Amino acid sequence: MIKTVRELTDAASLKGMFHEHREGAPLPSAKSLKEVVELCRAIFFPGFFGNPNVSEHTIGYHIGVEVERLQSVLMEEVGLSEEVTMKFLQRLPELRRILATDVEAAYNGDPAAENYDEIISCYPIIKAIANYRIAHELLVLGVPLIPRFITEMAHSETGIDIHPAATIGHHFTIDHGTGVVIGATCIIGNNVKLYQGVTLGAKSFPLDENGNPIKGIPRHPILEDNVIVYSNATVLGRITLGKGTIIGGNLWVTKSTQPGEVRVQKTTPVPPEEGMKIIYGDYI
Amino acid sequence: MIKTVRELTDAASLKGMFHEHREGAPLPSAKSLKEVVELCRAIFFPGFFGNPNVSEHTIGYHIGVEVERLQSVLMEEVGLSEEVTMKFLQRLPELRRILATDVEAAYNGDPAAENYDEIISCYPIIKAIANYRIAHELLVLGVPLIPRFITEMAHSETGIDIHPAATIGHHFTIDHGTGVVIGATCIIGNNVKLYQGVTLGAKSFPLDENGNPIKGIPRHPILEDNVIVYSNATVLGRITLGKGTIIGGNLWVTKSTQPGEVRVQKTTPVPPEEGMKIIYGDYI
Amino acid sequence: MIKTVRELTDAASLKGMFHEHREGAPLPSAKSLKEVVELCRAIFFPGFFGNPNVSEHTIGYHIGVEVERLQSVLMEEVGLSEEVTMKFLQRLPELRRILATDVEAAYNGDPAAENYDEIISCYPIIKAIANYRIAHELLVLGVPLIPRFITEMAHSETGIDIHPAATIGHHFTIDHGTGVVIGATCIIGNNVKLYQGVTLGAKSFPLDENGNPIKGIPRHPILEDNVIVYSNATVLGRITLGKGTIIGGNLWVTKSTQPGEVRVQKTTPVPPEEGMKIIYGDYI
Amino acid sequence: MIKTVRELTDAASLKGMFHEHREGAPLPSAKSLKEVVELCRAIFFPGFFGNPNVSEHTIGYHIGVEVERLQSVLMEEVGLSEEVTMKFLQRLPELRRILATDVEAAYNGDPAAENYDEIISCYPIIKAIANYRIAHELLVLGVPLIPRFITEMAHSETGIDIHPAATIGHHFTIDHGTGVVIGATCIIGNNVKLYQGVTLGAKSFPLDENGNPIKGIPRHPILEDNVIVYSNATVLGRITLGKGTIIGGNLWVTKSTQPGEVRVQKTTPVPPEEGMKIIYGDYI
Amino acid sequence: MIKTVRELTDAASLKGMFHEHREGAPLPSAKSLKEVVELCRAIFFPGFFGNPNVSEHTIGYHIGVEVERLQSVLMEEVGLSEEVTMKFLQRLPELRRILATDVEAAYNGDPAAENYDEIISCYPIIKAIANYRIAHELLVLGVPLIPRFITEMAHSETGIDIHPAATIGHHFTIDHGTGVVIGATCIIGNNVKLYQGVTLGAKSFPLDENGNPIKGIPRHPILEDNVIVYSNATVLGRITLGKGTIIGGNLWVTKSTQPGEVRVQKTTPVPPEEGMKIIYGDYI
Amino acid sequence: MIKTVRELTDAASLKGMFHEHREGAPLPSAKSLKEVVELCRAIFFPGFFGNPNVSEHTIGYHIGVEVERLQSVLMEEVGLSEEVTMKFLQRLPELRRILATDVEAAYNGDPAAENYDEIISCYPIIKAIANYRIAHELLVLGVPLIPRFITEMAHSETGIDIHPAATIGHHFTIDHGTGVVIGATCIIGNNVKLYQGVTLGAKSFPLDENGNPIKGIPRHPILEDNVIVYSNATVLGRITLGKGTIIGGNLWVTKSTQPGEVRVQKTTPVPPEEGMKIIYGDYI
């Protein structure tokens, strides 16, 4: 065992794999960032997340304690400066205002839902969009790494992968959500709705004279207001889906659409190719 | 900070975002519902979930304690009435009988599996279908909200999203499962098998004279016995896939099929469109 | 309640659903296997997983304690023999060397990433590939069941489902990853990159004279070096994607490709079929 | 094992040893009562117990949340009525006022203490007297059993055993405290100080005609204002130690004293009795 | 730091301070022994310790699970042989029978107690005597070290220090208890009652020709049936307190007593010696 | 409830009871100080405290990780400066050397103990003296408050109350220990042994012209080498117990002794005073 430990401690073996304390600061622990997210959710949606017993009379106490704890975790455990922390805290009321429109969109988008309780408690988009809006805010304030960490936590929890650098308007919703990917330079308008498995990705990107990709080039789609994209569709490149565009499921889209355009897959069901013997049994 | 807390406590800002205790009851905590699911799994599959040391001689003790704890959590923490709780408990033996057929289907559907241990321990469908069958039972007993919460827990854990109101026969299985969505009015027969990424969704739904969707209209597919749907296929609307139908992967299906019908995608591989320069590198 | 417990304890009702201690050994607990994975990750990527405060001076202490704890958990809680445990521990340095190439591939594959920190902390592929490489090693050492358990843990966490029996070369990466499925007999070369929703599956498999599937038949694709498969593509059967092949998104591929071949979907956007009224609202 | 379990479940064997749920209510859990005490201490001494980060600006939030949680635990977990709970909560400010005098007494009684921080953080009397004052209040409100439980928790923690029915004035303190016992009918004035090992006990009690002890008879000492009792003294029976009395250590006192009286042990050191060979070694 | 670690790892520095795994077995963890005690208490006193919700109908399940868990902890974590474990488990019903007499003695000894609930929940003697009876049983079965550990746990919790090798009859009780010490060769009859601070110790012990103490020599008191010893009395040496003897508080006793003998301290209160100025203030 | 909260938040009501963050630093949490003690114990006595599986081969790793964690907790959570922390860490080897003599003294003082394992695992003095030696070291380094906190933790755990400012030589031990009190200016030589209930206290202290006690005056006893004090004896004032003095149990000692002097209590057992009717029953 001694030999194995020695090999594993060898400097060459550790190159790039070792986040060394002192050299840089230690990374904020996953536990601290999880607490940040839980506190924000409890502040945004009291009674749904955090302590379920909060009442009209005591909500002020609860939010006070949560905001203070949030400040303390952000500064002492996550390592943000006091200035950034304070700016972030001041944005919380506005973030709740936008999240309220997302809840409304999810509710209007699913008439089966009987009330907001069901939306806020059970719809994965609420967790994903809350994490995105927190992360985006931190990214705008110049915080490195943490925003990615926070959206990735929602990705693991919901299967919805939204890059914190994307821009997303109000009344945004995604139904079911598993497998959705939204790229870093996406610009999404208001009242946009996606379904599970939708990719808003890049198609290619220009290289500089040395063959290295040029950073920060807009390379993901723009979705104008009121666009709907159905399940498993893939939309690629810096194209624009005009206002009110509807994209049917399982489509591969690489060209811009006119406002109001509707596209669906042309289904060509055919008998199976020869030699393909589909049977009950092991598929993979 | 005081100002921020005041804004966040403002009644208008909280509208719809705040589940207030006293007005309604507090929501059952995610922790309690997680325990409900863990107890049910331990009761259904002793030795696989819950205490791994249970033996032939002591199983009666374990199940006794677990059923009692389940009763206590359902009544005191989840807030069900004694009547509903008792009816649910009485259904547990029948639920296990059906789950045993699901285990059998998963085993028969994957000859690579050497025994039931591997199926019950490692296949995500077991967790998803167990949560669905628990949730469906509670929904049938008239319990609101909780069923959605329970299937959503499995959704987060497995990527499989089954609405608790769907009807699903015995010997049901899903392979891999990530991205599967099964809508609320689906009716699924016996011996049905799905693969990852399959959507059984709605295509549209009728509006009433006020332009509001009419609730409770059947709008999702019916899959008769022995149907197989391969990965990433999308099946939409109140259509019927006849007995023994096979749907190939990545298909978009909006019309009913005859019994025994087999449909696969007609693949048309083409050279990439002009201007598309696919290279190693950043896709999103 | 007594009656329900009696029914649930009934031997017939338990058949196949009950992992009995004493008959076989107890199953290793999910908690122990989770610790195994956490220890391995902390050993592979010190400062990123496990204690974040590790420094150049103390890393030897940390890795020593972690390797010892890993040995103890594997032998006493997971139940491996001393021989297998020791062989596994000796493989850890080599596993880190390969994982370093996977980190490099993820970094080179996403120029937006500013440094390795972001890759190791936030990219789900790192968790999925680390679990796969651990599990594959144990499977090669003849350990039953546990390898499936370990890759399934990553599946739940990341939506990426890699069978531990698959063979995967160095510099392997998957972007986003949700919904990816890699079958048991896949052979994947070096420098291969996949995107979310890709299936590398089986198409059919031969039956023996009794109608039972023949085990261990190669039935999943071979991907040679430098292959890229874009999102939601489905590649089925024992076909070979030649060196440098590129498969576009949402494709259904059942035939081998030549080295350097590029295939993309022929998009045929059409107006929606008659009677399909897509509106804002409930999709599922 | 079956036989042992059967014997242990036998009704006769359980007689008096089994607190049966349903017959009576379940006993409040030790965990809930521990939380009650922790919450009260955090409310009485903010920053010393409970969250250490409380500040002038946020103390209102903290105390609000703590009082609400206290109410919830007392009603839902400890099982008090709403009326009793509310009366108890209303007494909290007065209890803090009295405890402030106890802190002052401990501080004045030990000039070595540099500030109140040291007293509140480190002196066991603070924990013991806080628990006593909580318990006494509940006993006055007619709550059964719980008060004993709460003082016994302090007994285990500090070695100080104060019966909740005793009456104790303001500015009360005990130095060191281990081994102190204060009986149920003690009446203790203001500014009284005890040292470790002091017993304020009963000497005898009258029997009724059937030979059973008559309940509720005053049988423990009365200590008037400003009394001091030094370590390990035993004071027994319904006697009165007059105002300002001082009792020296290790005394056995069964008669009342005049105000201002001072009594100490008459020490008679003698050579050890014959045959007693005290050596280094095993004493017990 | 490196230097300090090296010094602390130095073999000479570790001599006698290091319990090395492999050389001997690892010591059972404090956590495991704590669980043993908690399980025994839950088995002896269901509803008081362990799960408070146990009812007439479910008690068999609870005790079954607890006995099984106890067996598992004793064998796998504490390291007892199967034979010793089984013998110990078979003694549990008898241990409960004796503990029932101890509860009765505590109840009869304190007429203020209204019911057994108060005794079992709140009286420290119950915890101390339960631990002693468990520990004594294990010691009789030849288990080393563990018995001392278990009585020391009660010592820390209650201030009552009973050596597991002492012999104690039925209906034994101690009131308050802090500071009580009962030596290894004590023999205590039935219906004996002690108060806080009582020592039953050794006075001296014979040395062998090399000046080493002779082991196992009876050196602590014998208390016959119905003896009472009041608080802080010290009883030393292999003397016998005859049936029904009563020893008053704070006495120093080194000679045997006749049956029925009553001894109390002759109190000689005197004015304080010259120069002793007792004032309010720092005593220690 | 609002009113109660307002009263409890009132500034006057909080005076002296509120440790405000920001004004001073927050108090180190009890949890952090508990970890400090656990780490020190694990470092001093590997295999007995902390991880029980440490072996000859891995002890270096364990102590390395523990020392590093100790440094981190002391600096970041307890708030010590780097200089003080480093000086304290450098003293650890010396502290272990002295503690080894204390273990030896406990072992030699109780021939019944079969080995060091029993001493280190089960004897409360080990915990009390380890905490004292840690606390004394910090006090010498000028750390305020924390030392008192650490000895008070041992007081709660063992009933032994040693002031961190006392001076104690090597080979020190206390048998049983409950109720022992050792004052701040005590000077204790080498090879000293105490028993349970012993007080080494102050008798009086001089006042300055304003009637305030003069701080720092030596006011507790000096015990020279090889002194033994038996159970419940009280030794008061700045007297000197000469080398080898033996004090018998329950004595009240306020005068110095000659080297080698032996004092025991003159026992005067008398019949009980008139009217004292000692019976079975309620003592307190």
Short mmCIF file of N, CA, C and O in Angstrom, two decimals, chain E residues 10 27 77 110 117 122 163 174 176 190 200 228 248-249 255 272 282:
data_model
loop_
_atom_site.label_atom_id
_atom_site.label_comp_id
_atom_site.label_asym_id
_atom_site.label_seq_id
_atom_site.Cartn_x
_atom_site.Cartn_y
_atom_site.Cartn_z
N ASP E 10 6.83 9.05 15.84
CA ASP E 10 8.00 8.33 16.33
C ASP E 10 7.60 7.16 17.25
O ASP E 10 6.77 7.32 18.15
N LEU E 27 -9.99 -1.75 18.66
CA LEU E 27 -10.94 -1.61 19.76
C LEU E 27 -12.33 -1.36 19.19
O LEU E 27 -12.47 -0.69 18.18
N GLU E 77 -19.36 -5.73 15.08
CA GLU E 77 -18.66 -4.50 15.41
C GLU E 77 -17.93 -4.58 16.74
O GLU E 77 -16.85 -4.04 16.90
N ASP E 110 -39.24 6.43 46.68
CA ASP E 110 -39.52 7.86 46.50
C ASP E 110 -41.02 8.05 46.30
O ASP E 110 -41.51 8.08 45.18
N ASP E 117 -43.51 5.65 35.00
CA ASP E 117 -43.02 6.46 33.88
C ASP E 117 -41.94 7.43 34.32
O ASP E 117 -40.91 7.59 33.66
N CYS E 122 -36.73 9.43 34.11
CA CYS E 122 -35.98 10.54 34.69
C CYS E 122 -34.96 10.17 35.76
O CYS E 122 -34.18 11.02 36.17
N HIS E 163 -18.44 -0.67 39.50
CA HIS E 163 -17.53 -1.60 38.82
C HIS E 163 -18.32 -2.82 38.35
O HIS E 163 -19.11 -3.38 39.09
N ILE E 174 -30.36 3.77 43.95
CA ILE E 174 -29.52 4.87 44.44
C ILE E 174 -30.29 6.14 44.14
O ILE E 174 -30.73 6.34 43.01
N HIS E 176 -30.54 10.09 43.46
CA HIS E 176 -29.70 11.18 42.92
C HIS E 176 -28.40 10.65 42.32
O HIS E 176 -28.15 10.80 41.15
N ASN E 190 -30.04 -7.79 48.77
CA ASN E 190 -31.28 -7.32 48.17
C ASN E 190 -31.82 -6.12 48.94
O ASN E 190 -31.52 -5.93 50.11
N LEU E 200 -18.22 2.99 48.35
CA LEU E 200 -17.98 1.65 48.92
C LEU E 200 -16.62 1.22 48.41
O LEU E 200 -16.50 0.65 47.32
N ILE E 228 -29.22 0.74 54.29
CA ILE E 228 -29.32 2.08 53.69
C ILE E 228 -28.06 2.87 54.03
O ILE E 228 -27.64 2.87 55.19
N GLY E 248 -25.60 7.05 58.47
CA GLY E 248 -25.94 8.46 58.21
C GLY E 248 -24.98 9.12 57.24
O GLY E 248 -23.90 8.60 56.94
N GLY E 249 -25.34 10.31 56.80
CA GLY E 249 -24.56 11.01 55.78
C GLY E 249 -23.19 11.46 56.26
O GLY E 249 -22.95 11.62 57.46
N LYS E 255 -15.44 -0.05 60.12
CA LYS E 255 -15.68 -1.24 60.95
C LYS E 255 -17.06 -1.82 60.67
O LYS E 255 -18.01 -1.08 60.40
N PRO E 272 -15.95 29.60 63.46
CA PRO E 272 -14.83 29.39 62.55
C PRO E 272 -13.50 29.72 63.20
O PRO E 272 -13.41 30.57 64.07
N ASP E 282 -14.79 34.70 45.65
CA ASP E 282 -14.14 33.61 44.95
C ASP E 282 -13.74 32.52 45.93
O ASP E 282 -12.89 32.72 46.79
#
